[in-house]
XYZ file of C-alpha atoms in Angstrom:
749
model
C 1.091 -3.661 32.866
C -1.110 -6.294 34.604
C -0.502 -9.870 33.508
C -4.019 -10.282 32.071
C -3.656 -7.179 29.921
C -0.274 -8.387 28.680
C -1.785 -11.726 27.694
C -4.600 -9.956 25.843
C -2.081 -7.748 24.050
C 0.033 -10.716 22.975
C -3.027 -12.667 21.870
C -4.298 -9.741 19.808
C -0.980 -9.313 18.002
C -0.655 -13.063 17.390
C -4.208 -13.312 16.000
C -3.684 -10.282 13.730
C -0.391 -11.726 12.458
C -1.819 -15.194 11.853
C -5.032 -13.964 10.231
C -3.260 -11.638 7.810
C -0.653 -14.305 7.104
C -3.243 -16.952 6.260
C -5.080 -14.558 3.957
C -1.811 -13.579 2.245
C -0.838 -17.220 1.631
C -4.303 -18.197 0.408
C -4.467 -15.461 -2.220
C -0.833 -15.886 -3.277
C -0.083 -16.527 -6.915
C 0.811 -20.181 -7.519
C 3.135 -21.875 -7.257
C 5.121 -21.628 -4.103
C 5.268 -21.615 -0.361
C 5.688 -17.826 -0.114
C 3.485 -14.832 -0.878
C 4.506 -11.746 -2.885
C 2.638 -9.553 -0.375
C 3.058 -10.406 3.302
C 1.632 -7.684 5.610
C 2.381 -9.667 8.822
C 6.017 -8.588 8.454
C 4.831 -4.996 8.797
C 2.559 -5.936 11.713
C 5.494 -7.527 13.554
C 7.816 -4.561 12.995
C 5.218 -1.908 13.870
C 4.057 -3.801 16.967
C 7.597 -4.173 18.271
C 8.361 -0.513 17.581
C 5.242 0.647 19.419
C 4.940 -1.932 22.206
C 8.577 -2.878 22.658
C 10.627 -6.049 22.310
C 8.627 -7.889 24.969
C 5.915 -8.781 22.428
C 8.205 -11.199 20.544
C 6.245 -14.312 21.721
C 3.174 -13.027 19.860
C 5.192 -12.689 16.645
C 6.639 -16.178 17.042
C 3.218 -17.704 17.735
C 1.521 -15.890 14.839
C 4.238 -16.925 12.376
C 4.148 -20.529 13.611
C 0.357 -20.756 13.252
C 0.513 -19.323 9.750
C 3.133 -21.789 8.617
C 1.532 -24.825 10.274
C -1.416 -24.257 7.970
C 0.923 -23.599 5.037
C 2.815 -26.867 5.620
C -0.435 -28.800 5.851
C -1.876 -27.189 2.733
C 1.316 -27.840 0.778
C 1.083 -31.531 1.601
C 4.451 -31.542 3.315
C 5.095 -34.004 6.082
C 7.676 -35.648 8.274
C 10.562 -33.428 9.227
C 8.962 -30.554 7.298
C 6.875 -29.861 10.391
C 9.931 -28.152 11.828
C 9.333 -25.355 9.300
C 6.869 -23.366 11.496
C 9.532 -23.164 14.214
C 12.160 -21.999 11.726
C 9.867 -19.391 10.176
C 8.708 -18.164 13.600
C 12.321 -17.737 14.697
C 13.150 -15.884 11.495
C 10.164 -13.548 11.942
C 11.215 -12.669 15.509
C 14.858 -12.089 14.574
C 13.767 -9.973 11.607
C 11.597 -7.779 13.850
C 14.447 -7.375 16.351
C 16.841 -6.383 13.571
C 14.347 -3.982 12.021
C 13.745 -2.225 15.347
C 17.480 -1.923 16.002
C 18.208 -0.503 12.536
C 15.304 1.937 12.640
C 16.188 3.220 16.113
C 19.778 3.697 14.970
C 19.214 5.254 11.546
C 15.760 6.822 11.804
C 14.905 7.229 15.457
C 11.642 6.219 17.049
C 9.077 7.491 17.947
C 9.167 9.307 14.646
C 6.401 11.012 12.719
C 7.915 9.937 9.355
C 7.014 13.236 7.752
C 10.252 13.990 5.929
C 11.730 12.416 2.829
C 14.930 11.468 4.633
C 13.250 9.583 7.477
C 10.846 7.826 5.092
C 13.634 6.692 2.789
C 15.778 5.429 5.665
C 12.839 3.622 7.262
C 11.211 1.928 4.284
C 14.011 1.680 1.744
C 17.075 1.020 3.913
C 16.345 -0.310 7.404
C 13.262 -2.388 6.571
C 14.654 -4.086 3.417
C 17.892 -4.942 5.201
C 16.051 -6.531 8.114
C 13.900 -8.570 5.694
C 16.998 -10.445 4.562
C 16.871 -12.427 7.808
C 13.472 -14.096 7.546
C 13.870 -14.808 3.828
C 17.262 -16.420 4.343
C 16.151 -18.562 7.296
C 12.837 -19.594 5.744
C 14.036 -20.440 2.242
C 17.217 -21.980 3.611
C 15.157 -24.344 5.765
C 12.822 -25.165 2.882
C 15.772 -25.955 0.634
C 17.477 -28.140 3.218
C 14.232 -30.032 3.812
C 13.688 -30.453 0.078
C 10.381 -28.547 0.101
C 11.650 -26.051 -2.482
C 13.537 -27.265 -5.576
C 17.123 -26.103 -5.721
C 16.582 -24.362 -9.031
C 13.730 -22.367 -7.496
C 15.434 -21.419 -4.236
C 16.729 -18.064 -5.504
C 13.333 -17.014 -6.817
C 11.627 -18.143 -3.600
C 14.170 -16.172 -1.559
C 13.621 -13.080 -3.668
C 9.848 -13.464 -3.478
C 9.970 -13.944 0.297
C 12.198 -10.906 0.769
C 10.105 -8.701 -1.527
C 6.851 -9.856 0.095
C 8.117 -8.931 3.562
C 9.586 -5.605 2.410
C 6.431 -4.529 0.605
C 4.315 -5.839 3.487
C 6.209 -3.477 5.789
C 5.798 -0.630 3.315
C 2.033 -1.141 3.266
C 1.181 -2.287 6.799
C 3.357 0.049 8.867
C 1.757 3.339 7.688
C -1.716 1.927 8.349
C -0.769 0.760 11.844
C 1.068 3.968 12.677
C -1.993 5.964 11.597
C -3.950 4.417 14.500
C -1.322 3.570 17.105
C 1.782 5.524 16.104
C 3.525 7.729 18.642
C 3.231 10.572 19.310
C -0.488 10.578 18.584
C -0.567 14.316 17.909
C 1.631 13.672 14.861
C -0.349 10.705 13.499
C -3.993 11.371 14.393
C -4.411 14.309 11.957
C -2.971 12.144 9.134
C -5.232 9.145 9.780
C -7.824 9.738 7.080
C -5.219 10.935 4.596
C -3.327 7.661 5.017
C -5.986 5.047 5.709
C -8.524 5.870 2.999
C -6.105 5.970 0.007
C -3.932 3.137 1.313
C -6.928 1.013 2.281
C -8.541 1.554 -1.107
C -5.303 0.783 -2.942
C -4.717 -2.305 -0.794
C -8.259 -3.520 -1.432
C -7.777 -3.100 -5.180
C -4.372 -4.750 -5.004
C -5.767 -7.750 -3.143
C -8.463 -8.036 -5.776
C -5.795 -7.798 -8.466
C -3.708 -10.470 -6.751
C -6.728 -12.762 -6.516
C -7.538 -12.210 -10.181
C -3.917 -12.701 -11.215
C -3.852 -15.888 -9.145
C -6.912 -17.156 -10.979
C -5.379 -16.265 -14.328
C -2.149 -18.002 -13.383
C -3.999 -21.119 -12.229
C -5.989 -21.147 -15.446
C -2.793 -20.767 -17.439
C -1.082 -23.544 -15.510
C -4.178 -25.747 -15.822
C -4.299 -25.151 -19.562
C -0.585 -25.871 -19.903
C -0.918 -29.014 -17.807
C -3.878 -30.219 -19.844
C -1.866 -29.699 -23.005
C 1.006 -31.722 -21.558
C -1.381 -34.365 -20.273
C -3.026 -34.643 -23.662
C 0.411 -35.125 -25.208
C 1.257 -37.886 -22.737
C -2.116 -39.522 -23.266
C -1.574 -39.490 -27.021
C 1.835 -41.109 -26.569
C 0.337 -43.914 -24.496
C -2.662 -44.548 -26.728
C -0.380 -44.501 -29.744
C 1.871 -47.084 -28.104
C -1.119 -49.279 -27.253
C -2.224 -49.036 -30.862
C 1.278 -50.164 -31.885
C 0.913 -53.218 -29.676
C -2.283 -54.080 -31.497
C -0.428 -53.646 -34.768
C 2.178 -56.168 -33.572
C -0.648 -58.532 -32.701
C -2.237 -58.187 -36.145
C 1.133 -58.727 -37.845
C 1.683 -61.917 -35.878
C -1.815 -63.108 -36.784
C -1.172 -62.491 -40.479
C 2.156 -64.301 -40.321
C 0.678 -67.371 -38.654
C -2.165 -67.467 -41.165
C 0.095 -66.895 -44.137
C 2.848 -69.273 -42.985
C 1.209 -72.151 -41.129
C 4.381 -74.207 -41.376
C 6.523 -71.554 -39.681
C 9.085 -73.162 -37.391
C 10.555 -71.922 -34.096
C 13.502 -70.170 -35.673
C 11.324 -68.373 -38.203
C 8.973 -67.137 -35.501
C 11.908 -65.894 -33.428
C 13.200 -63.974 -36.429
C 9.785 -62.471 -37.075
C 9.307 -61.393 -33.453
C 12.832 -60.039 -33.096
C 12.155 -57.204 -35.538
C 9.256 -56.002 -33.381
C 10.994 -56.524 -30.077
C 13.922 -54.366 -31.112
C 11.750 -51.557 -32.474
C 8.978 -51.466 -29.879
C 9.742 -51.327 -26.179
C 7.591 -52.625 -23.382
C 6.731 -55.968 -24.999
C 7.292 -58.887 -22.643
C 6.513 -61.619 -25.174
C 5.051 -62.332 -28.598
C 3.695 -65.804 -29.052
C 1.500 -68.351 -30.771
C -1.099 -70.583 -29.125
C -2.447 -73.405 -31.326
C -5.641 -75.311 -30.613
C -4.674 -78.914 -29.835
C -7.305 -81.654 -29.657
C -7.067 -84.003 -26.731
C -6.460 -86.956 -29.034
C -3.479 -85.125 -30.589
C -1.774 -84.140 -27.331
C 0.929 -86.854 -27.404
C 1.795 -86.284 -31.034
C 1.844 -82.484 -30.486
C 4.169 -82.706 -27.506
C 6.519 -85.097 -29.403
C 6.624 -82.814 -32.416
C 7.233 -79.735 -30.277
C 10.153 -81.400 -28.480
C 11.747 -82.255 -31.775
C 11.168 -78.883 -33.416
C 12.023 -76.608 -30.476
C 14.893 -78.559 -29.062
C 13.290 -78.450 -25.628
C 13.441 -82.027 -24.542
C 11.041 -81.710 -21.600
C 8.300 -79.836 -23.449
C 4.814 -80.766 -22.287
C 1.453 -79.093 -21.964
C 1.109 -77.569 -18.525
C -1.738 -76.213 -16.490
C -1.401 -73.159 -14.205
C -2.912 -73.199 -10.785
C -4.547 -70.314 -8.916
C -1.302 -69.599 -7.063
C 0.730 -69.518 -10.278
C 2.151 -73.002 -9.903
C 2.595 -75.184 -13.033
C 1.836 -78.879 -13.400
C 1.139 -81.343 -16.256
C -2.153 -80.695 -17.950
C -5.097 -82.889 -17.137
C -6.878 -84.820 -19.886
C -9.580 -82.818 -21.672
C -11.022 -82.366 -25.132
C -8.687 -79.580 -26.276
C -5.717 -77.580 -25.165
C -4.332 -74.119 -25.910
C -0.625 -74.389 -25.080
C 1.977 -71.705 -25.801
C 3.889 -73.180 -28.738
C 5.958 -70.203 -29.905
C 7.157 -67.422 -27.577
C 9.772 -64.773 -28.175
C 12.117 -64.063 -26.690
C 12.365 -67.602 -25.459
C 15.053 -67.137 -22.804
C 13.067 -64.680 -20.665
C 9.783 -66.463 -21.282
C 10.830 -70.139 -21.040
C 8.575 -70.710 -18.024
C 5.449 -69.972 -20.063
C 6.502 -72.349 -22.865
C 3.829 -75.067 -23.126
C 1.428 -73.541 -20.605
C -2.241 -74.016 -21.493
C -3.455 -70.401 -21.163
C -7.075 -71.525 -21.055
C -6.391 -72.576 -17.471
C -5.691 -68.909 -16.585
C -9.101 -67.281 -15.952
C -8.127 -63.812 -17.209
C -6.653 -65.230 -20.423
C -9.533 -67.642 -20.964
C -12.047 -64.760 -20.790
C -10.090 -62.710 -23.341
C -9.749 -65.700 -25.669
C -13.469 -66.245 -25.556
C -14.112 -62.646 -26.580
C -11.713 -62.680 -29.518
C -13.077 -66.085 -30.594
C -16.562 -64.618 -30.627
C -15.919 -61.422 -32.600
C -12.475 -61.899 -34.106
C -11.223 -58.621 -32.571
C -8.171 -58.223 -30.410
C -9.028 -58.852 -26.784
C -6.979 -57.875 -23.752
C -7.060 -59.835 -20.553
C -7.567 -58.322 -17.169
C -4.399 -57.532 -15.338
C -2.755 -60.472 -13.635
C 0.726 -61.627 -12.746
C 2.216 -63.195 -15.839
C 3.493 -66.738 -15.587
C 6.999 -65.613 -16.493
C 6.870 -62.598 -14.104
C 9.679 -62.430 -11.563
C 9.158 -58.938 -10.006
C 5.475 -59.065 -9.133
C 4.423 -56.524 -11.760
C 0.961 -56.556 -13.278
C 0.742 -57.847 -16.794
C -1.807 -57.819 -19.571
C -1.987 -60.196 -22.526
C -3.521 -59.144 -25.805
C -5.047 -62.064 -27.839
C -6.155 -62.317 -31.437
C -7.956 -65.293 -33.055
C -6.192 -66.748 -36.108
C -8.017 -68.939 -38.685
C -6.883 -70.218 -42.077
C -10.166 -69.985 -43.911
C -8.857 -71.416 -47.196
C -8.411 -75.001 -45.866
C -11.044 -77.525 -44.898
C -11.664 -77.957 -41.134
C -9.466 -81.006 -40.647
C -6.460 -79.109 -41.848
C -7.588 -75.591 -40.793
C -5.070 -73.840 -38.607
C -6.873 -72.553 -35.525
C -5.226 -70.786 -32.624
C -4.349 -67.414 -31.076
C -1.493 -65.019 -31.331
C -0.705 -62.974 -28.267
C 1.368 -60.056 -27.087
C 2.211 -60.064 -23.399
C 2.877 -56.732 -21.722
C 4.293 -55.722 -18.381
C 2.128 -52.616 -18.077
C 4.597 -50.574 -16.018
C 7.400 -51.148 -18.516
C 5.074 -50.572 -21.468
C 3.971 -47.183 -20.168
C 7.525 -46.231 -19.239
C 8.807 -47.168 -22.685
C 6.016 -45.145 -24.316
C 6.987 -42.045 -22.352
C 10.739 -42.559 -22.498
C 12.388 -39.502 -23.938
C 9.191 -37.472 -23.507
C 9.046 -37.236 -19.742
C 7.681 -33.950 -18.400
C 9.101 -33.154 -14.953
C 6.454 -32.642 -12.310
C 3.733 -34.756 -13.965
C 2.777 -38.037 -12.331
C 0.739 -40.715 -14.069
C -1.422 -43.456 -12.720
C -2.977 -46.152 -14.914
C -5.795 -48.210 -13.447
C -8.046 -50.964 -14.673
C -11.710 -50.214 -14.171
C -13.616 -52.771 -12.196
C -17.368 -52.513 -11.975
C -18.598 -51.102 -8.690
C -15.218 -49.807 -7.572
C -14.566 -46.069 -7.329
C -10.835 -46.620 -7.754
C -9.749 -49.323 -10.201
C -6.946 -51.838 -9.918
C -3.533 -50.277 -10.182
C -1.637 -51.087 -13.365
C 1.246 -48.627 -13.557
C 2.572 -45.349 -12.286
C 1.956 -43.613 -9.006
C 0.355 -45.854 -6.433
C -2.081 -43.214 -5.146
C -4.366 -42.065 -7.942
C -6.183 -38.778 -7.223
C -9.926 -38.670 -7.680
C -11.547 -36.659 -10.437
C -12.630 -33.844 -8.109
C -9.342 -33.702 -6.199
C -7.309 -30.509 -6.365
C -3.545 -30.628 -5.972
C -1.539 -28.507 -3.588
C -0.744 -26.219 -6.501
C -4.429 -25.768 -7.306
C -4.408 -27.928 -10.445
C -7.067 -30.571 -11.057
C -5.906 -33.940 -12.425
C -6.340 -35.026 -16.032
C -8.422 -38.190 -16.220
C -8.913 -39.948 -19.538
C -10.601 -43.297 -20.163
C -8.707 -45.676 -22.471
C -10.217 -48.647 -24.270
C -7.660 -51.345 -24.941
C -8.655 -54.712 -26.315
C -12.095 -54.507 -24.799
C -10.812 -53.521 -21.379
C -11.599 -50.164 -19.794
C -8.614 -48.400 -18.339
C -8.265 -44.944 -16.768
C -5.205 -42.776 -17.199
C -4.861 -40.197 -14.443
C -2.261 -37.468 -14.745
C -1.531 -35.131 -11.854
C 1.198 -32.714 -10.852
C 3.536 -32.274 -7.967
C 4.723 -28.815 -6.795
C 7.791 -28.941 -9.024
C 5.611 -28.767 -12.143
C 4.200 -25.373 -11.228
C 7.656 -24.123 -10.309
C 8.980 -25.128 -13.717
C 6.037 -23.700 -15.638
C 5.935 -20.386 -13.814
C 4.860 -17.462 -15.974
C 6.657 -14.200 -15.343
C 3.890 -12.003 -16.758
C 1.649 -12.363 -13.707
C 4.522 -11.859 -11.287
C 5.708 -8.804 -13.170
C 2.233 -7.263 -13.163
C 1.819 -7.919 -9.467
C 5.303 -6.645 -8.665
C 4.519 -3.390 -10.453
C 1.279 -3.064 -8.522
C 2.983 -3.777 -5.210
C 5.766 -1.340 -5.949
C 3.288 1.344 -6.865
C 1.226 0.939 -3.719
C 4.413 0.933 -1.692
C 5.478 4.137 -3.397
C 1.996 5.507 -2.764
C 2.433 4.775 0.935
C 5.734 6.627 1.049
C 4.229 9.505 -0.942
C 1.223 9.716 1.382
C 3.476 9.723 4.411
C 5.484 12.586 2.953
C 2.471 14.623 1.815
C 0.405 14.085 4.954
C 3.449 14.843 7.066
C 4.085 18.024 5.133
C 0.414 18.951 5.386
C 0.549 18.322 9.135
C 3.621 20.523 9.499
C 1.982 23.237 7.428
C -1.172 22.918 9.507
C 0.836 23.198 12.699
C 2.654 26.207 11.288
C -0.646 27.776 10.253
C -2.118 27.106 13.677
C 0.946 28.567 15.357
C 0.910 31.573 13.065
C -2.832 31.939 13.597
C -2.335 31.921 17.343
C 0.514 34.388 17.019
C -1.598 36.548 14.709
C -4.501 36.383 17.116
C -2.197 37.365 19.951
C -0.785 40.154 17.826
C -4.309 41.211 16.938
C -5.320 41.231 20.560
C -2.238 43.213 21.438
C -2.960 45.581 18.583
C -6.531 45.970 19.733
C -5.305 46.604 23.274
C -2.750 49.068 21.982
C -5.377 50.701 19.809
C -7.680 50.935 22.787
C -4.863 52.398 24.838
C -4.047 54.822 22.031
C -7.685 55.783 21.691
C -7.900 56.310 25.445
C -4.697 58.330 25.394
C -5.997 60.411 22.497
C -9.222 60.968 24.392
C -7.302 62.121 27.439
C -5.013 64.343 25.374
C -7.855 65.527 23.102
C -5.610 64.391 20.249
C -6.812 62.759 17.030
C -4.727 61.280 14.229
C -5.283 61.151 10.503
C -3.640 59.807 7.352
C -4.349 60.567 3.727
C -2.980 59.196 0.448
C -3.971 61.623 -2.286
C -3.315 59.042 -5.027
C -5.034 55.875 -3.745
C -7.490 57.860 -1.624
C -6.787 55.546 1.305
C -7.590 57.702 4.332
C -7.887 57.097 8.007
C -9.243 59.111 10.925
C -9.063 58.059 14.509
C -12.211 57.996 16.579
C -11.031 60.975 18.629
C -10.584 63.015 15.432
C -14.266 62.559 14.604
C -15.163 63.824 18.069
C -12.766 66.779 17.895
C -14.037 67.841 14.446
C -17.603 67.352 15.543
C -18.624 65.292 12.511
C -20.601 61.998 12.445
C -18.517 58.807 12.646
C -19.869 57.617 9.286
C -18.414 60.653 7.527
C -15.832 59.565 4.903
C -12.318 60.266 6.112
C -11.290 62.443 3.175
C -9.245 65.624 3.070
C -12.250 67.463 1.676
C -14.339 66.614 4.733
C -11.370 67.535 6.920
C -11.130 70.977 5.270
C -14.886 71.408 5.454
C -14.725 71.220 9.255
C -12.207 74.121 9.369
C -13.326 77.728 9.700
C -13.599 79.303 6.238
C -11.069 82.002 7.162
C -8.475 79.328 8.063
C -9.365 76.784 5.378
C -7.252 78.273 2.574
C -4.246 78.538 4.861
C -4.587 74.861 5.779
C -4.967 73.842 2.127
C -1.856 75.773 1.154
C 0.082 74.188 4.013
C -1.020 70.681 2.938
C 0.090 71.354 -0.623
C 3.479 72.653 0.490
C 4.116 69.647 2.769
C 3.106 67.258 0.025
C 5.540 68.979 -2.328
C 8.459 68.353 0.035
C 8.337 71.117 2.620
C 9.112 69.942 6.126
C 6.249 69.325 8.447
C 4.116 72.189 9.637
C 2.148 73.101 12.768
C -0.664 75.627 12.890
C -3.764 76.504 14.839
C -7.122 76.384 13.122
C -10.603 77.287 14.126
C -13.482 74.893 13.617
C -16.858 75.583 12.154
C -18.639 72.282 12.694
C -21.940 72.322 14.561
C -21.287 72.323 18.278
C -17.577 73.000 17.732
C -17.816 76.482 16.201
C -14.990 78.642 17.386
C -12.994 75.816 18.909
C -9.291 75.998 18.266
C -7.339 72.960 17.136
C -3.631 72.563 16.667
C -2.876 70.734 13.400
C 0.451 68.959 12.903
C 1.294 67.828 9.367
C 4.114 65.690 8.012
C 4.755 63.718 4.820
C 6.060 60.181 4.384
C 7.306 58.895 1.003
C 5.150 56.133 -0.542
C 6.102 53.290 -2.915
C 4.465 55.068 -5.846
C 6.806 58.072 -5.561
C 4.160 60.283 -4.023
C 3.839 61.319 -0.405
C 1.397 60.098 2.175
C 0.196 62.854 4.481
C -0.350 62.112 8.101
C -0.674 64.187 11.180
C -2.533 64.971 14.386
C -5.289 67.347 15.388
C -5.399 68.425 19.044
C -8.185 70.394 20.647
C -6.291 73.359 22.193
C -9.294 75.543 22.936
C -8.887 75.189 26.663
C -5.121 75.536 26.591
C -5.290 78.553 24.374
C -7.881 80.128 26.706
C -5.687 79.307 29.652
C -2.706 80.848 27.912
C -4.734 83.997 27.178
C -5.859 84.158 30.777
C -2.306 83.761 32.003
C -1.222 86.498 29.609
C -4.034 88.697 30.896
C -3.069 88.099 34.494
C 0.565 88.876 33.641
C -0.196 92.219 31.993
C -3.488 93.503 33.455
C -4.860 94.296 36.847
C -7.609 91.806 37.610
C -9.645 94.273 39.613
C -9.748 97.247 37.294
C -8.875 95.618 33.993
C -6.182 98.250 33.469
C -2.625 97.387 32.363
C -0.434 96.562 35.326
C 3.023 97.813 36.171
C 4.725 95.318 33.785
C 2.639 96.237 30.763
C 2.835 99.994 31.613
C 6.644 99.848 31.775
C 6.728 98.007 28.385
C 4.392 100.592 26.859
C 6.342 103.467 28.445
C 9.627 102.171 27.028
C 8.052 101.878 23.594
C 6.698 105.487 23.886
C 10.064 106.831 25.012
C 11.843 105.056 22.165
C 9.348 106.485 19.724
C 9.750 109.985 21.177
C 13.501 109.863 21.011
C 13.433 108.666 17.451
C 10.928 111.384 16.459
C 12.269 114.091 18.842
C 8.947 114.438 20.541
C 7.865 114.541 24.159
C 6.071 112.043 26.346
C 3.917 112.939 29.270
C 3.501 110.764 32.409
C 0.777 111.485 34.949
C 0.539 109.686 38.293
C -2.869 109.748 40.012
C -3.761 108.707 43.548
C -7.020 108.546 45.490
C -6.926 110.538 48.739
C -8.209 108.977 51.894
C -8.783 105.631 50.100
C -7.588 103.793 53.156
C -10.444 105.272 55.152
C -12.904 103.895 52.615
C -11.484 100.381 53.007
C -11.346 100.701 56.746
C -14.820 102.101 57.187
C -16.767 100.549 54.316
C -14.721 97.464 53.687
C -12.474 96.202 50.921
C -15.320 95.217 48.549
C -16.514 98.799 48.553
C -12.974 99.984 48.009
C -12.636 97.583 45.081
C -15.827 98.881 43.505
C -14.511 102.406 43.966
C -11.286 101.550 42.195
C -13.164 99.934 39.333
C -15.438 102.897 38.926
C -12.516 105.308 38.962
C -10.659 103.230 36.351
C -13.730 103.122 34.107
C -14.240 106.881 34.270
C -10.607 107.646 33.639
C -10.509 105.234 30.675
C -13.358 107.080 29.090
C -11.309 110.252 29.197
C -8.342 108.889 27.294
C -7.407 108.912 23.674
C -6.657 105.805 21.749
C -2.915 106.254 21.980
C -2.972 107.002 25.733
C -2.259 104.318 28.299
C -3.939 104.149 31.680
C -2.394 101.677 34.100
C -2.670 100.776 37.741
C 0.771 100.674 39.226
C -0.223 100.000 42.771
C -1.407 96.740 44.178
C-alpha cells in the first residue's frame, strides 16, 4: 500500500475512534471517568481484524485524543496527564489480544453466521480481551488518585462492560460494510444495519435521557444536602446572636459584675458553643475618667499593666491618645487566649467602629466586616458581633453604657457548626459581599468559590445562598467534587441502561445468527435453483431428444390414471392418432381414434391389464381423419399407484409401413411376382397339406404340370417383355378355369 494511502487509512481510523469516544464520554451517565457504552473498543477490534495489526498507531492516537479531552473535562491535572498514554496503550494491547483470541478460537475472516462462532466471538474472546484495557485504565486512575478507592471496582466493571458491549454493537455494523469475505456480509447489510442502527439510536437517546435524570437526581440530592448545611450554619450564627443577647442582658442586669463573675458567665457558653473566639464587655469611658478607670481595672483584674490601648493600621498596639471618650475591652473570656485584646479601644479599629455605630443607632446586633482580630495568631479572618447595652432605669450620670461583643474566627465557627454533620464530597466557601465586586472577600472554606453559573465536572451547579448576619451580607457557596457523585450514585439508572445495553447486544447476536442463516438458506436456494434450472434444461433436452426419437421411430407414449384422471400424451401420439393437439388426453379420446371393429378389443385389453394381467401388445387400426386404415401397434402395461390402483401407461407405434413391408415380403416369399401365382414354396406347402388331407380321408389328389411349347422362341424373337405378358395372360386364363379348392402355381423361374 502506498505511504499516502496508509496515512489516510490510519487517520480515518483514529478520527472514527476519537469521535465515537468523545460522544460516548459526553453522553455517559454521571458520575465517572468511564462510559457504560464505548463503541471505539469495537472499532479498534474490527479495524485490526480487517486491516491487520499494522493499524495499531491509529488506535493509540484515537484513544489518547479521547482521554486528553476526558482528563481536561474532569478537571484533572499534574501527573494525571499521563492517563491518555496509559489508556492508549491499554486500547492497543486489548485489540491485539482480541485479534489473537478470535483467530485462535473463531477464525477470521469469518461470516459469523452460526451460533457457535457468534458465542465464541462476542461472549468469550471479546469479553476476555476487554479485561486488559479496563485493568490498565482503572489501575492507572486509582494509582493517580483520580478514582476513589471505594469506587475502583465499580469503575473497572463499568469500563469492562462498556468495552464488551461496544464490541457487541460496533463490530456487526462495521463487518456489514467492510467484513470479509464481502459475499458473506453484503447480503446481510440491510438486515443488520437498519435494526442495529435504529436500536443504537434509541439506546443513545435513552442514555442521554437517563443521564439527564441522573443529573437531576444528583442535583436534587445535592440541593437537599446543601440546604441542610446552610441551615446548620444559619442556626449556629443565630446561636452566636443569642450569646450576644445573653451577655447584654447580664451586663444590664448586673452592672457591678466583676471579672470572675463574667468569666463564669462566659464559660457556660464557651463550653456549649464551639467557634467562639471571645465574649467580652466594652464600657464607654469618658476622657476625664480614664485614669480612674485604668486604676480600678488594674485592681479588679489583677493585671498590673492594664491600660487603654489604641490599635494601628498594621495591628500594632500603643497607649491610647487623649480624647473625649474611650471604648476599651474591659472583660474578655477566655482571658488567657485573648489577653492581647485586653484594654484595646475597639473604636480605633475601623471595622469595629462602623459596627458599633450601627448598633448604637438602632440597638440591633451589628457584625463588623472581616478583619484580622487583635488576638489572632494564625492570620485567619475574624468577625466581631456587637450589641449596645444601656441601663435605662438609672439617670445619665450613673447609666451604664457600653457594648457586649462576641468575637468569631469565621473558619473555626463554620467548622464547628458542621462538625459531626460533614457530607463527603461537598465543599463550602463563605464570602463577605463587597459592593462592586463579583467575588466577595473570602471568609472560610474553599479558597476558590465557583460562580453562580459554573457547572462542576460532575455536571452539578453550585448552591449559592445569601446570609444576613448582623447587618453584613455574606454568601455561602456549596459545590461538589467528583467523590460526591460517586458516593451518591443511584443504581436504578445504571440498571436500566445495563438492561438496554444487554438487550441491544443480544439483538446484535440474534441478527447475526438470523441474517447468517437467511444468507445460507438464500445460497442454498440459489444453488438448488441453479441445479433445478440445469435439471430442467437437461430434462427439456432429453424431452426434445425423446420427442425426436419418437418422431423417427413413429412411436408415441401415453399414461392414464383412471382414478385421478391425470393423463398424458406425447406430441408424437397426437400426430400418430391424427387428432388435434388440444384434444384432452383421456382414454375415451384414445379409444375414439381406434377403428370401431378394434375398439372393443382394446377396451377389454385395458381392463384386463388394469386388473392385474401382464402387459399386452396388439395391433389396432385407426379411424381418425387422414389416418383411416393406418395400423398402430399398442403396448400396454400397468404400474401400481399409491392409492392401490394401477396407472396405465404404454406406447403407440405407427406400423402401417412395416406391416405393409412384411406383407410384401410374405408375398414375394410365396407368390410369383410376374404372374401373381403361388410359387414353388407355397405350392409345396399346399401340396403337402392336400396329401395329408387325402391320406387322412383316403381320397386321391391330382397333380398336373403344364408347360408352354416354344416359349423360348417368343422371348428370343419378341423379347422378354412380350414373353412376360404371355405368361401373365396364360396364368390369368388358367386361374379362371380352376375351382376354389384348386391350386395353380408357377414352379419355374
